[in-house]
Coordinates of C-alpha atoms in Angstrom, one line a residue:
M1 CA -21.6 -0.1 37.0
E2 CA -23.7 -0.9 33.9
H3 CA -20.6 -1.1 31.8
A4 CA -19.1 -3.6 34.2
Q5 CA -22.2 -5.8 34.2
E6 CA -22.3 -5.7 30.5
H7 CA -18.7 -6.8 30.4
E8 CA -19.3 -9.7 32.7
A9 CA -22.3 -10.8 30.7
C10 CA -20.3 -10.6 27.5
L11 CA -17.6 -12.8 29.2
E12 CA -20.2 -15.3 30.2
Q13 CA -21.7 -15.7 26.7
T14 CA -18.2 -16.0 25.2
Q15 CA -17.6 -19.5 23.9
K16 CA -14.4 -21.2 25.2
Y17 CA -11.8 -23.5 23.7
H18 CA -9.0 -25.4 25.2
V19 CA -5.9 -26.5 23.3
K20 CA -3.1 -28.7 24.6
R21 CA 0.1 -29.0 22.5
P22 CA 3.8 -28.8 22.9
I23 CA 5.7 -25.4 22.4
Y24 CA 6.8 -25.3 18.9
N25 CA 9.6 -23.1 17.2
Q26 CA 10.0 -23.2 13.5
E27 CA 12.8 -25.8 13.7
L28 CA 10.6 -28.3 15.6
L29 CA 7.6 -27.6 13.7
Q30 CA 9.3 -28.0 10.2
G31 CA 10.7 -31.3 11.6
Q32 CA 7.2 -32.5 12.2
L33 CA 5.6 -31.5 9.1
R34 CA 6.2 -33.0 5.6
R35 CA 6.6 -30.5 2.9
R36 CA 4.8 -31.1 -0.4
E37 CA 7.3 -31.8 -3.1
R38 CA 7.4 -29.4 -5.9
T39 CA 9.4 -29.7 -9.1
P40 CA 10.5 -26.3 -10.3
Q41 CA 9.8 -25.6 -14.0
T42 CA 12.4 -24.2 -16.2
F43 CA 11.8 -21.1 -18.2
R44 CA 11.4 -23.3 -21.3
Q45 CA 8.7 -25.5 -19.7
R46 CA 6.8 -22.5 -18.6
I47 CA 6.8 -21.1 -22.1
A48 CA 5.7 -24.5 -23.5
H49 CA 2.8 -24.6 -20.8
S50 CA 1.6 -21.2 -21.7
C51 CA 1.7 -22.0 -25.5
R52 CA -0.1 -25.4 -25.0
C53 CA -3.9 -24.8 -25.7
S54 CA -6.5 -27.6 -24.8
S55 CA -10.1 -27.6 -25.9
K56 CA -11.0 -26.4 -22.5
K57 CA -8.5 -23.8 -22.2
A58 CA -9.4 -22.5 -25.7
K59 CA -13.1 -22.4 -24.6
S60 CA -12.1 -20.5 -21.5
H61 CA -10.2 -17.9 -23.4
L62 CA -13.1 -17.4 -26.0
Y63 CA -15.4 -16.9 -23.0
S64 CA -13.2 -14.3 -21.7
F65 CA -12.9 -12.3 -24.9
L66 CA -16.5 -12.7 -26.0
P67 CA -18.5 -12.7 -22.5
I68 CA -21.8 -12.7 -24.4
L69 CA -21.3 -16.2 -25.5
K70 CA -21.2 -17.2 -21.6
W71 CA -24.2 -15.2 -20.3
L72 CA -26.6 -14.9 -23.1
P73 CA -27.4 -18.6 -23.5
R74 CA -28.3 -18.5 -19.6
Y75 CA -30.3 -15.2 -20.0
P76 CA -33.4 -15.7 -17.6
V77 CA -36.0 -13.8 -19.9
K78 CA -38.9 -13.6 -17.6
E79 CA -36.7 -12.3 -14.8
Y80 CA -34.5 -9.8 -16.5
L81 CA -36.1 -8.7 -19.8
L82 CA -38.5 -6.1 -18.3
G83 CA -35.8 -4.5 -16.1
D84 CA -33.4 -4.4 -19.1
I85 CA -35.9 -2.8 -21.3
I86 CA -36.9 -0.2 -18.9
S87 CA -33.2 0.7 -18.0
G88 CA -32.2 0.7 -21.6
I89 CA -34.9 3.3 -22.5
S90 CA -34.0 5.4 -19.5
T91 CA -30.3 5.3 -20.3
G92 CA -31.0 5.9 -24.0
V93 CA -32.9 9.0 -23.1
M94 CA -30.3 10.3 -21.0
Q95 CA -27.6 9.2 -23.7
L96 CA -29.0 11.6 -26.4
P97 CA -28.6 14.9 -24.8
Q98 CA -25.3 14.0 -23.2
G99 CA -24.0 12.7 -26.5
L100 CA -24.9 16.0 -28.2
A101 CA -23.6 18.1 -25.3
Y102 CA -20.2 16.3 -24.9
A103 CA -19.6 16.6 -28.5
L104 CA -19.3 20.4 -27.9
L105 CA -16.7 19.5 -25.1
A106 CA -14.8 17.4 -27.7
A107 CA -14.9 20.4 -30.1
V108 CA -16.5 18.4 -32.9
P109 CA -20.1 18.8 -34.4
P110 CA -23.0 17.4 -32.3
V111 CA -23.7 14.6 -34.6
F112 CA -20.4 13.0 -33.8
G113 CA -21.6 12.8 -30.1
L114 CA -24.4 10.6 -31.3
Y115 CA -21.9 8.4 -33.4
S116 CA -19.9 8.0 -30.1
S117 CA -23.1 7.0 -28.3
F118 CA -24.0 4.4 -30.7
Y119 CA -21.1 2.2 -32.2
P120 CA -19.0 1.8 -29.1
V121 CA -22.0 1.2 -26.8
F122 CA -23.3 -1.6 -29.2
L123 CA -19.9 -3.2 -29.4
Y124 CA -19.6 -3.3 -25.6
T125 CA -22.7 -5.6 -25.4
F126 CA -20.4 -8.4 -27.0
F127 CA -16.9 -7.6 -25.4
G128 CA -18.0 -6.0 -22.1
T129 CA -17.7 -7.8 -18.8
S130 CA -19.7 -5.5 -16.5
K131 CA -23.4 -5.7 -16.3
H132 CA -23.8 -2.4 -14.5
I133 CA -21.8 0.3 -16.2
S134 CA -22.9 2.5 -19.1
I135 CA -20.2 3.4 -21.6
G136 CA -20.3 6.3 -24.1
T137 CA -19.4 9.8 -24.1
F138 CA -18.0 11.3 -20.7
A139 CA -17.4 14.9 -19.7
V140 CA -13.7 14.4 -18.7
I141 CA -12.7 12.5 -21.7
S142 CA -14.6 14.7 -24.1
M143 CA -12.8 17.8 -22.7
M144 CA -9.4 16.3 -22.9
V145 CA -10.2 15.3 -26.6
G146 CA -11.3 18.8 -27.2
G147 CA -8.2 20.3 -25.7
V148 CA -6.1 18.3 -28.1
A149 CA -8.4 19.0 -31.0
V150 CA -8.4 22.8 -30.3
R151 CA -4.6 22.8 -29.8
V152 CA -3.8 21.1 -33.2
V153 CA -6.5 23.0 -35.1
P154 CA -6.9 26.2 -33.1
D155 CA -9.6 28.8 -34.0
E156 CA -6.9 31.3 -35.3
V157 CA -6.8 29.1 -38.5
V158 CA -10.0 30.5 -39.6
S159 CA -9.5 34.0 -38.0
V160 CA -10.1 35.7 -41.4
D161 CA -12.3 38.5 -42.7
L162 CA -15.6 37.4 -41.2
N163 CA -17.4 39.3 -44.1
S164 CA -15.8 36.8 -46.5
T165 CA -18.5 34.6 -48.2
N166 CA -16.4 31.4 -47.7
V167 CA -16.3 31.8 -43.9
T168 CA -18.9 28.8 -43.6
D169 CA -16.6 26.7 -45.7
L170 CA -13.7 27.6 -43.4
F171 CA -15.6 26.6 -40.3
A172 CA -16.6 23.4 -41.9
A173 CA -13.1 22.6 -42.9
R174 CA -11.9 23.5 -39.3
D175 CA -14.6 21.0 -37.8
A176 CA -13.6 18.3 -40.4
E177 CA -9.9 18.6 -39.3
R178 CA -10.9 18.4 -35.6
V179 CA -13.0 15.3 -36.2
Q180 CA -9.9 13.8 -37.8
V181 CA -7.9 14.6 -34.7
A182 CA -10.7 13.1 -32.4
V183 CA -11.0 10.0 -34.5
T184 CA -7.2 9.6 -34.5
L185 CA -7.2 9.9 -30.7
A186 CA -10.0 7.2 -30.4
L187 CA -8.0 4.8 -32.5
L188 CA -4.7 5.3 -30.6
S189 CA -6.3 5.1 -27.2
G190 CA -8.0 1.9 -28.3
I191 CA -4.8 0.4 -29.6
I192 CA -3.1 1.3 -26.3
Q193 CA -5.8 -0.1 -24.2
L194 CA -5.8 -3.3 -26.2
C195 CA -2.0 -3.7 -25.7
L196 CA -2.4 -3.1 -22.0
G197 CA -5.1 -5.7 -21.7
L198 CA -3.3 -8.2 -23.6
L199 CA -0.1 -7.5 -21.6
R200 CA -2.0 -8.0 -18.3
F201 CA -1.4 -4.3 -17.3
G202 CA -4.7 -4.0 -15.6
F203 CA -3.1 -3.7 -12.2
V204 CA -2.2 -0.1 -13.0
A205 CA -5.8 1.0 -12.2
I206 CA -5.1 -0.1 -8.6
Y207 CA -3.1 3.1 -8.1
L208 CA -5.9 5.2 -9.2
T209 CA -7.4 5.4 -5.6
E210 CA -10.8 6.8 -4.9
P211 CA -9.7 10.2 -3.4
L212 CA -7.4 10.6 -6.4
V213 CA -10.2 9.9 -8.9
R214 CA -12.6 12.2 -7.1
G215 CA -10.3 15.0 -6.8
F216 CA -9.4 14.7 -10.4
T217 CA -13.0 14.6 -11.5
T218 CA -14.0 17.5 -9.3
A219 CA -11.2 19.6 -10.9
A220 CA -12.3 18.5 -14.4
A221 CA -15.9 19.5 -13.5
V222 CA -14.5 22.9 -12.8
H223 CA -12.8 23.0 -16.2
V224 CA -15.8 21.8 -18.0
F225 CA -18.1 24.4 -16.1
T226 CA -15.7 27.4 -17.1
S227 CA -15.4 26.0 -20.6
Q228 CA -19.1 26.4 -21.2
L229 CA -19.5 29.8 -19.8
K230 CA -18.6 31.3 -23.2
Y231 CA -21.4 29.2 -24.9
L232 CA -23.9 29.8 -22.3
L233 CA -23.3 33.7 -22.0
G234 CA -22.2 34.1 -25.6
V235 CA -19.0 35.6 -24.7
K236 CA -16.0 35.1 -26.9
T237 CA -12.9 34.3 -25.2
N238 CA -9.4 33.4 -26.2
R239 CA -7.8 30.2 -25.3
Y240 CA -4.3 30.0 -24.0
S241 CA -2.2 26.7 -23.5
G242 CA -0.7 26.0 -20.2
P243 CA 1.6 24.1 -18.4
L244 CA -14.2 -5.7 -12.8
S245 CA -12.1 -7.7 -14.7
V246 CA -9.8 -4.9 -15.3
I247 CA -7.8 -6.8 -18.0
Y248 CA -10.8 -7.6 -20.0
E249 CA -12.4 -4.3 -19.5
L250 CA -9.4 -2.8 -21.1
I251 CA -9.5 -5.1 -24.1
A252 CA -13.3 -4.4 -24.5
L253 CA -12.9 -0.6 -24.3
G254 CA -9.9 -0.9 -26.6
I255 CA -12.0 -2.6 -29.1
C256 CA -15.0 -0.1 -28.7
N257 CA -12.7 2.8 -29.2
S258 CA -10.4 1.5 -32.0
V259 CA -13.5 0.0 -34.0
G260 CA -15.6 3.1 -33.2
S261 CA -13.0 5.4 -34.6
F262 CA -13.6 4.0 -38.0
F263 CA -17.2 5.2 -37.9
Q264 CA -16.1 8.7 -36.7
S265 CA -16.7 8.3 -33.1
F266 CA -14.3 10.0 -30.5
T267 CA -12.9 8.5 -27.5
I268 CA -15.5 7.1 -25.1
T269 CA -15.4 5.5 -21.4
C270 CA -17.7 4.6 -18.6
S271 CA -20.1 7.5 -17.5
M272 CA -20.9 7.6 -13.8
S273 CA -24.2 9.4 -14.2
R274 CA -25.6 7.0 -16.7
S275 CA -24.3 3.9 -14.9
L276 CA -26.3 5.1 -11.9
V277 CA -29.2 5.6 -14.0
Q278 CA -28.9 2.1 -15.7
E279 CA -28.5 0.3 -12.3
S280 CA -31.3 2.2 -10.5
T281 CA -33.8 1.6 -13.1
G282 CA -33.4 -2.1 -13.1
G283 CA -30.6 -2.9 -15.6
K284 CA -29.5 -6.5 -15.2
T285 CA -27.3 -7.3 -18.2
Q286 CA -25.5 -5.6 -21.1
I287 CA -28.9 -6.0 -23.1
A288 CA -29.8 -2.5 -21.4
G289 CA -26.8 -0.9 -23.2
T290 CA -27.8 -2.4 -26.5
L291 CA -31.3 -1.1 -26.1
S292 CA -30.0 2.5 -25.3
S293 CA -27.6 2.3 -28.4
I294 CA -30.6 1.3 -30.6
M295 CA -32.5 4.5 -29.4
V296 CA -29.6 6.5 -30.4
L297 CA -29.5 4.7 -33.7
L298 CA -33.2 5.6 -34.3
V299 CA -32.4 9.4 -33.6
I300 CA -29.4 9.3 -35.9
V301 CA -31.4 7.7 -38.7
A302 CA -34.8 9.3 -38.4
I303 CA -34.7 12.6 -36.6
G304 CA -31.0 13.5 -36.4
Y305 CA -31.3 16.4 -38.8
L306 CA -33.7 18.1 -36.2
F307 CA -30.7 18.5 -33.9
E308 CA -28.4 20.1 -36.3
P309 CA -29.6 23.7 -35.6
L310 CA -29.6 23.1 -31.8
P311 CA -28.2 26.3 -30.2
Q312 CA -24.8 26.0 -28.3
T313 CA -26.4 27.6 -25.3
V314 CA -28.8 24.6 -24.9
L315 CA -26.0 22.2 -25.2
A316 CA -23.9 24.2 -22.6
A317 CA -26.9 24.2 -20.2
I318 CA -27.1 20.4 -20.6
V319 CA -23.2 20.0 -19.9
M320 CA -23.6 22.2 -16.7
V321 CA -26.6 20.4 -15.3
N322 CA -24.8 17.0 -15.9
L323 CA -22.0 18.4 -13.7
K324 CA -23.9 18.7 -10.5
G325 CA -23.0 15.3 -9.3
M326 CA -19.3 16.0 -9.7
F327 CA -19.6 19.3 -7.9
K328 CA -21.1 17.6 -4.9
Q329 CA -17.7 15.8 -4.5
F330 CA -16.4 19.1 -2.7
G331 CA -18.2 17.4 0.3
D332 CA -15.3 14.8 0.2
I333 CA -13.0 17.5 1.9
A334 CA -15.0 17.1 5.2
H335 CA -15.3 13.4 4.8
F336 CA -11.6 12.7 4.2
W337 CA -10.7 15.2 7.1
R338 CA -12.5 12.9 9.5
I339 CA -11.2 9.7 8.3
S340 CA -7.8 10.1 7.0
K341 CA -5.6 13.2 6.6
I342 CA -3.3 11.3 3.9
E343 CA -6.2 10.5 1.7
L344 CA -7.5 14.2 2.0
A345 CA -4.0 15.2 0.8
I346 CA -4.3 13.0 -2.3
W347 CA -7.7 14.4 -3.0
L348 CA -6.4 18.1 -2.7
V349 CA -3.3 17.4 -4.8
A350 CA -5.4 15.7 -7.5
F351 CA -7.8 18.7 -7.5
V352 CA -5.3 21.7 -7.4
A353 CA -2.8 20.0 -9.9
S354 CA -5.6 19.3 -12.3
L355 CA -7.0 22.6 -12.0
L356 CA -3.6 24.5 -12.4
L357 CA -1.7 22.3 -14.7
G358 CA -4.4 20.8 -16.8
L359 CA -6.0 17.4 -16.7
D360 CA -3.2 15.4 -18.3
Y361 CA -0.3 16.7 -16.2
G362 CA -2.6 17.0 -13.1
L363 CA -3.4 13.3 -13.3
L364 CA 0.2 12.4 -13.6
T365 CA 1.1 14.5 -10.6
A366 CA -1.6 13.1 -8.6
V367 CA -0.6 9.4 -9.4
T368 CA 3.1 10.4 -8.4
F369 CA 1.9 11.9 -5.1
A370 CA -0.2 8.7 -4.4
M371 CA 2.8 6.6 -4.8
I372 CA 4.8 9.0 -2.4
T373 CA 2.2 8.5 0.2
I374 CA 2.5 4.7 -0.1
I375 CA 6.3 5.0 0.4
Y376 CA 5.6 7.3 3.5
R377 CA 3.2 4.9 5.0
T378 CA 5.6 2.1 4.8
Q379 CA 8.6 4.1 5.9
S380 CA 6.8 5.6 8.9
P381 CA 4.7 2.8 10.4
Q382 CA 3.1 2.7 13.8
Y383 CA 5.2 0.8 16.4
R384 CA 3.7 -1.0 19.4
I385 CA 4.7 -2.9 22.6
L386 CA 2.3 -5.8 23.1
G387 CA 1.0 -7.5 26.3
Q388 CA -1.0 -10.5 27.1
I389 CA -4.8 -10.5 27.8
P390 CA -4.8 -12.6 31.1
D391 CA -5.6 -16.3 30.7
T392 CA -5.6 -16.1 26.8
D393 CA -3.1 -16.4 24.0
I394 CA -4.0 -12.9 22.7
Y395 CA -1.6 -10.2 22.6
C396 CA -2.7 -6.5 22.2
D397 CA -1.3 -3.0 22.4
V398 CA -0.4 -2.3 26.2
E399 CA -1.1 1.5 25.7
E400 CA -4.7 1.0 24.3
Y401 CA -6.1 -1.6 26.6
E402 CA -6.1 -1.5 30.4
E403 CA -6.5 -5.2 31.0
V404 CA -3.4 -6.1 28.8
K405 CA -0.4 -6.9 30.9
E406 CA 3.3 -7.3 30.1
H407 CA 5.3 -10.2 31.2
P408 CA 8.2 -9.2 33.5
G409 CA 11.5 -9.3 31.7
I410 CA 9.8 -10.0 28.3
K411 CA 9.3 -7.2 25.6
I412 CA 7.0 -7.8 22.6
F413 CA 7.7 -5.4 19.8
Q414 CA 5.4 -5.0 16.7
A415 CA 5.6 -2.8 13.5
N416 CA 2.6 -2.8 11.1
T417 CA 4.9 -2.8 8.0
S418 CA 7.4 -5.0 6.2
L419 CA 11.2 -4.5 6.8
Y420 CA 13.1 -3.1 4.0
F421 CA 15.8 -0.5 3.0
A422 CA 13.6 2.5 3.5
N423 CA 12.6 1.7 7.1
S424 CA 15.4 -0.4 8.7
E425 CA 17.0 2.5 10.6
S426 CA 13.7 3.6 11.9
Y427 CA 12.7 0.1 12.9
M428 CA 15.9 -0.2 14.9
S429 CA 15.6 3.2 16.6
A430 CA 11.8 2.5 17.5
L431 CA 12.8 -0.8 18.9
K432 CA 15.4 0.7 21.3
K433 CA 13.1 3.6 22.3
K434 CA 9.8 1.5 22.8
T435 CA 11.6 -1.4 24.8
G436 CA 13.8 1.0 26.8
V437 CA 16.9 -1.2 26.1
D438 CA 19.6 0.3 24.0
P439 CA 22.5 -2.2 23.7
C440 CA 24.9 0.5 22.6
V441 CA 24.2 2.8 25.6
I442 CA 24.4 -0.2 27.9
L443 CA 27.8 -1.5 26.6
A444 CA 29.2 2.0 26.7
A445 CA 28.1 2.4 30.3
R446 CA 29.6 -0.9 31.2
K447 CA 32.9 -0.1 29.6
K448 CA 33.0 3.3 31.4
A449 CA 32.2 1.5 34.7
Q450 CA 34.7 -1.0 34.1
K451 CA 37.3 1.6 33.4
R452 CA 36.3 3.5 36.7
H453 CA 36.4 0.0 38.6
A454 CA 39.9 -0.6 37.2
R455 CA 41.1 2.8 38.3
A456 CA 39.8 2.2 41.8
I457 CA 41.7 -1.0 42.0
K458 CA 44.8 0.5 40.8
K459 CA 44.5 3.5 43.2
A460 CA 44.0 0.9 46.1
N461 CA 47.1 -1.1 45.2
E462 CA 49.2 2.0 45.2
P463 CA 49.6 2.0 49.2
K464 CA 50.3 -1.7 49.2
K465 CA 53.0 -1.4 46.7
K466 CA 54.6 1.3 48.8
A467 CA 54.1 -1.1 51.8
V468 CA 55.9 -3.9 50.0
L469 CA 59.0 -1.6 49.2
K470 CA 59.0 -0.4 52.9
L471 CA 58.7 -4.0 54.2
V472 CA 61.6 -5.3 52.0
S473 CA 63.7 -2.4 53.0
S474 CA 63.0 -2.9 56.7
T475 CA 63.4 -6.7 56.6
T476 CA 66.9 -6.3 55.0
N477 CA 67.8 -4.0 57.7
D478 CA 66.4 -6.3 60.4
V479 CA 68.2 -9.3 58.8
E480 CA 71.5 -7.4 59.1
A481 CA 70.6 -6.6 62.7
G482 CA 69.6 -10.1 63.5
V483 CA 65.8 -9.1 64.2
K484 CA 62.9 -11.4 63.3
H485 CA 59.6 -10.0 61.6
E486 CA 56.3 -11.9 61.5
I487 CA 53.8 -11.3 58.6
A488 CA 50.2 -12.1 59.0
N489 CA 48.7 -14.8 56.7
D490 CA 46.4 -12.4 54.9
E491 CA 49.2 -10.2 54.0
L492 CA 51.5 -12.8 52.4
P493 CA 53.0 -11.5 49.2
V494 CA 52.0 -13.3 46.1
N495 CA 54.1 -12.7 42.9
G496 CA 55.7 -9.7 44.4
K497 CA 52.6 -8.1 45.8
F498 CA 50.3 -8.4 48.8
T499 CA 46.8 -9.8 48.5
S500 CA 43.8 -9.7 50.7
V501 CA 40.5 -11.6 50.8
D502 CA 38.7 -8.2 50.0
D503 CA 40.8 -7.5 47.0
S504 CA 40.2 -10.9 45.2
V505 CA 37.8 -9.2 42.8
Q506 CA 40.7 -7.4 41.2
D507 CA 41.9 -10.7 39.7
R508 CA 38.6 -11.3 37.7
S509 CA 38.4 -11.0 34.0
P510 CA 36.5 -8.2 32.3
D511 CA 33.7 -10.6 31.4
E512 CA 33.3 -11.6 35.1
L513 CA 33.4 -8.0 36.1
E514 CA 30.4 -7.2 33.8
Y515 CA 28.3 -9.1 36.3
F516 CA 29.2 -6.7 39.3
V517 CA 29.3 -3.4 37.2
E518 CA 26.1 -1.3 36.7
P519 CA 24.1 -0.7 34.7
K520 CA 22.2 -3.9 34.2
T521 CA 18.9 -4.4 32.3
N522 CA 15.9 -6.1 33.7
V523 CA 14.8 -7.3 30.2
H524 CA 16.1 -10.7 29.4
S525 CA 14.0 -11.6 26.3
L526 CA 12.7 -9.6 23.3
I527 CA 10.1 -10.9 20.8
L528 CA 9.6 -9.4 17.5
D529 CA 6.1 -9.8 16.2
F530 CA 6.5 -10.3 12.3
T531 CA 2.8 -11.0 11.8
P532 CA 2.3 -7.8 9.8
V533 CA 5.6 -8.2 7.8
N534 CA 4.9 -9.1 4.1
F535 CA 8.6 -9.2 2.9
V536 CA 12.1 -8.6 4.1
D537 CA 15.0 -7.4 1.7
S538 CA 18.7 -7.8 2.2
V539 CA 19.1 -4.6 4.1
G540 CA 16.2 -5.6 6.5
A541 CA 17.8 -9.1 7.0
K542 CA 21.2 -7.4 7.9
T543 CA 19.1 -5.2 10.3
L544 CA 17.7 -8.3 12.0
K545 CA 21.0 -9.9 12.4
S546 CA 22.5 -6.7 13.9
I547 CA 19.6 -6.6 16.4
I548 CA 20.1 -10.2 17.4
K549 CA 23.8 -9.8 17.7
E550 CA 23.8 -6.4 19.7
Y551 CA 21.1 -7.5 22.2
K552 CA 22.9 -10.9 22.8
E553 CA 26.0 -8.9 23.9
V554 CA 24.1 -7.3 26.8
G555 CA 22.3 -10.6 27.7
V556 CA 18.9 -10.2 25.9
C557 CA 17.6 -13.1 23.8
V558 CA 15.8 -12.0 20.6
Y559 CA 13.1 -14.2 19.2
I560 CA 10.9 -13.6 15.9
A561 CA 7.3 -14.8 16.1
G562 CA 4.5 -15.0 13.4
C563 CA 6.8 -15.2 10.4
S564 CA 4.9 -16.3 7.3
G565 CA 6.1 -18.9 4.9
P566 CA 7.1 -16.5 2.1
V567 CA 9.0 -14.4 4.6
M568 CA 10.7 -17.5 5.8
N569 CA 11.7 -18.4 2.2
E570 CA 13.1 -14.8 1.7
L571 CA 15.3 -15.1 4.8
T572 CA 16.4 -18.5 3.8
R573 CA 17.5 -17.1 0.3
L574 CA 19.3 -14.2 1.9
N575 CA 21.5 -16.6 4.2
F576 CA 19.9 -15.2 7.3
F577 CA 20.1 -18.5 9.2
E578 CA 23.8 -19.1 9.8
N579 CA 26.4 -18.8 12.6
T580 CA 24.5 -17.3 15.6
V581 CA 21.0 -17.1 13.9
T582 CA 19.2 -20.4 13.8
R583 CA 15.7 -21.6 13.2
D584 CA 14.8 -22.3 16.8
L585 CA 14.8 -18.5 17.3
L586 CA 11.6 -18.3 15.1
F587 CA 8.2 -19.3 16.5
H588 CA 4.8 -19.8 14.9
S589 CA 3.0 -17.7 17.4
I590 CA 3.9 -15.0 20.1
H591 CA 2.5 -17.3 22.8
D592 CA 4.9 -20.1 21.9
A593 CA 7.7 -17.5 22.2
V594 CA 6.6 -16.2 25.3
L595 CA 6.4 -19.6 27.0
T596 CA 9.9 -20.5 25.7
C597 CA 11.2 -17.3 27.4
H598 CA 9.7 -18.2 30.7
V599 CA 11.2 -21.7 30.6
K600 CA 14.7 -20.5 29.6
D601 CA 14.6 -17.7 32.3
A602 CA 13.5 -20.3 34.9
S603 CA 16.2 -22.7 33.9
A604 CA 18.9 -19.9 34.0
S605 CA 17.6 -18.7 37.5
Q606 CA 17.9 -22.3 38.7
T607 CA 21.4 -22.7 37.3
A608 CA 22.6 -19.4 39.2
L609 CA 21.1 -20.7 42.4
D610 CA 22.9 -24.0 42.0
L611 CA 26.1 -22.2 41.6

């Protein structure tokens, strides 16, 4: 009762609008609209336009590569400075132990972690586009760098007689070689990031979905945690090898890594934990990062030597404590279980693959699996039959809402995906299943019924043929005997055989017999809702043509509603509109198509009555 009252009150409060206009299909609509004239540019003209540089364009590019020139002159000192100072100091305090500890993960001496926490961070102030992130050493990247360094310069290189007097020199030489490997990696990664940024490859980051990244970082946290147990517990183990503006951020990180490599820093990236601290302590601009890098510089210059004898157990403990946030990501399993099983599968694949195959191959496996899920979603969409909410032009799923009603004789079919080669067959199968109208089955049944009807007529004609022969024979005898024989009017022979009023249907053509032969469908119109469709390829266009042709053979008219401009252009390029398919089958909205179906059905019914 209360629900009904709330429903009525909601209807009373709803504002109403009234629209009075003709019924438009695409042909009529395009005839009344004037399309803007666009002169297509040649390839040479596009190249010339790209190479042309005005003062405004040059200024825009300069601001894009050096964002500090844009925001620093407008910096509100009174509002932002205090927050940036507090945030910079807080982030710097956190940057120091993390830089030292993550150098251990990168298999280089701790001081190089401080270098990596200063030079790239300072450069990011000039080239970075984000006000909120804190770049520098990061556990996952540091561990990947360390994996390469240990693989190229293994501990076995210095596995000599430990009683030797030059063992310290050997370890120093090993560390120096590992530093060279780490610095080379930083330079190469910086160059790659610069190339990706200049070539506008930032869209690649779109495919690194949140479940993938969180599953990957959780597996990395497990790797990092287990790698530090030997330092924390003092156990010696053997290592075995086993199987924003995104564009300008890539450029900024590429510059930071490549330039930082000349100052012996290893690969850096954004740190989630420090970014959270920087944001929560009031950081407003990149000045907070500058202040944190200055704090690291003071430590390097003034008291850096004090950290040289720092025990590895202390650094390992710092690393493990900083992994607390990543281990909390195990709670994502329950979260993704509730909202999306596919996203849970991506998380689990990223976690398990990174755990078993290593971080590099694990990430590649996770990205591949994420791409497969995209194909699966477009290949297996949801199919619906739509109905109208009474007294509105709104159409919803008939299985989901009680108020929604279907129009008699009209089926409205919707698939929430594009139509292309991977799902064309499933689209047609779902259409036949959902609408309950399968042209192939109907045509096969009609042909079977026609054959059965023809056999019945043939069987009915057999006695009459015998009667004709008998009559001819008896007439001959009677003529010879001089006896007259009268024949009824309804039994007069025509073309050598007798006809009757009841048998006139046998002279009808097969097309005329279809009207009398079962089965017949009670659906006269089918509307395909193309509102969710983003593109159609050549296979999809052929499938559409086949649908229109097959349903036309059984007397069902097919219309397409809600077709967007780009999809219309694609259909035109694919020569979709020819012969039986014309633009008057396309409508701007479902309601226009429904009204047209009613008008044509009423006209057809009136014509049948007149006949």
